[in-house]
Amino acid sequence: MTSLVGAILLTSACPRSVFAHGRDIRCSCKWCVYIVLLAGEDLQLAPEIVLMERGLITESCKMGEPSTKKCDLKTSVDLGAEEQKDEGLTIALERKETVLKFLKKDLNKPLLKTYHLQVKILAKCSFYLEILPRYLPLGDQNLIPMTMSPLVDPCKFRRMKKIGTFQTKIQILLLEEFLEQLQKGRVKLKEIVQSYSISSFLTKWNYISQCLSNITGLLDNFLSMLVPGPLYMKHHLILDVGGIAIPKLQLVLTTKPPVVFDRLECKAHENWISLKWYTHGQETQTEKYDLFFQICQVQTTQHSVQESIVSISTNHLVIRHLLQDQIYEFSIRRAETSNLVYEAWHDVITLKTQQTRQSTALSHISQLQETHN
């Protein structure tokens, strides 16, 4: 067969081409169809065999797929998938850390116990309704209410006291309900952290974030209600007096901590008892108190029932002329004032007076005589 000099290119889509010894030599893969004419070489010889023998193409190119392009594409796909996987893992870990941080910082067990104690103490507090100007200069807080009190309409003030009582009761009930919901929310978040896989913080994040958002909002509402706030006034409280400029007023609920007995200092003797009390969480202040006491059970018919109310301005009292070997109940509270709104708890203590030695001996003799008879 006639040998030709040169090469005739029919079609081309393959990047693998070489130019050797002045001749254009290309492969015959599935992307290109070439007729390779080599000077002095027989055309009946398969072009790909010639090229492979001369080391100009590889087996992968012969099979119809450029090796370098395939490897580069596969490598880029693998790297993209790996990067996406690492990014997802990072996001999932950050989300789990957010939940853990909230549990450890804002909803841990010691903090919940503190909240329970605060609500318990708040329920024992005395609530008062104070009338204050809306804008009050520093240092005038104690002067303005005393000056304005004679001008307050008593009927409207009593109506606001009822509203304040109702609001206080609702506040305490809501705080108790919020605490219960916070406890359940902590259990739910803890279960999510312990039982959910890392991938769940990606696939179920809408549910988890909604739970976290609900509990966060619940906690914010609880903390805002721990301190009593202002009351809304629909009508003016001040009587209409001409020629007097009356400032804008606000009604505010305030609290005073409960008064409790000092159990270590309260002691009973033969016919007298010494009592001492204090204000929870505060230093002793000069206030007026009402002390109520009564005998619980009279063991003899010779004595009448003893009970009394004592008003006092100190934090200690000695009660004398009591019956021996009797149990007495004492309760302490602040003296009631006109602006008292709510006070549902009073501290109570029971003490038993002692017997004299002579009384004890007579009692033993009486018991022996009854046994002998």
XYZ file of C-alpha atoms in Angstrom, residues 122 216 270:
3
model
C -41.662 35.756 98.108
C -35.499 30.852 77.127
C -41.028 27.261 134.388
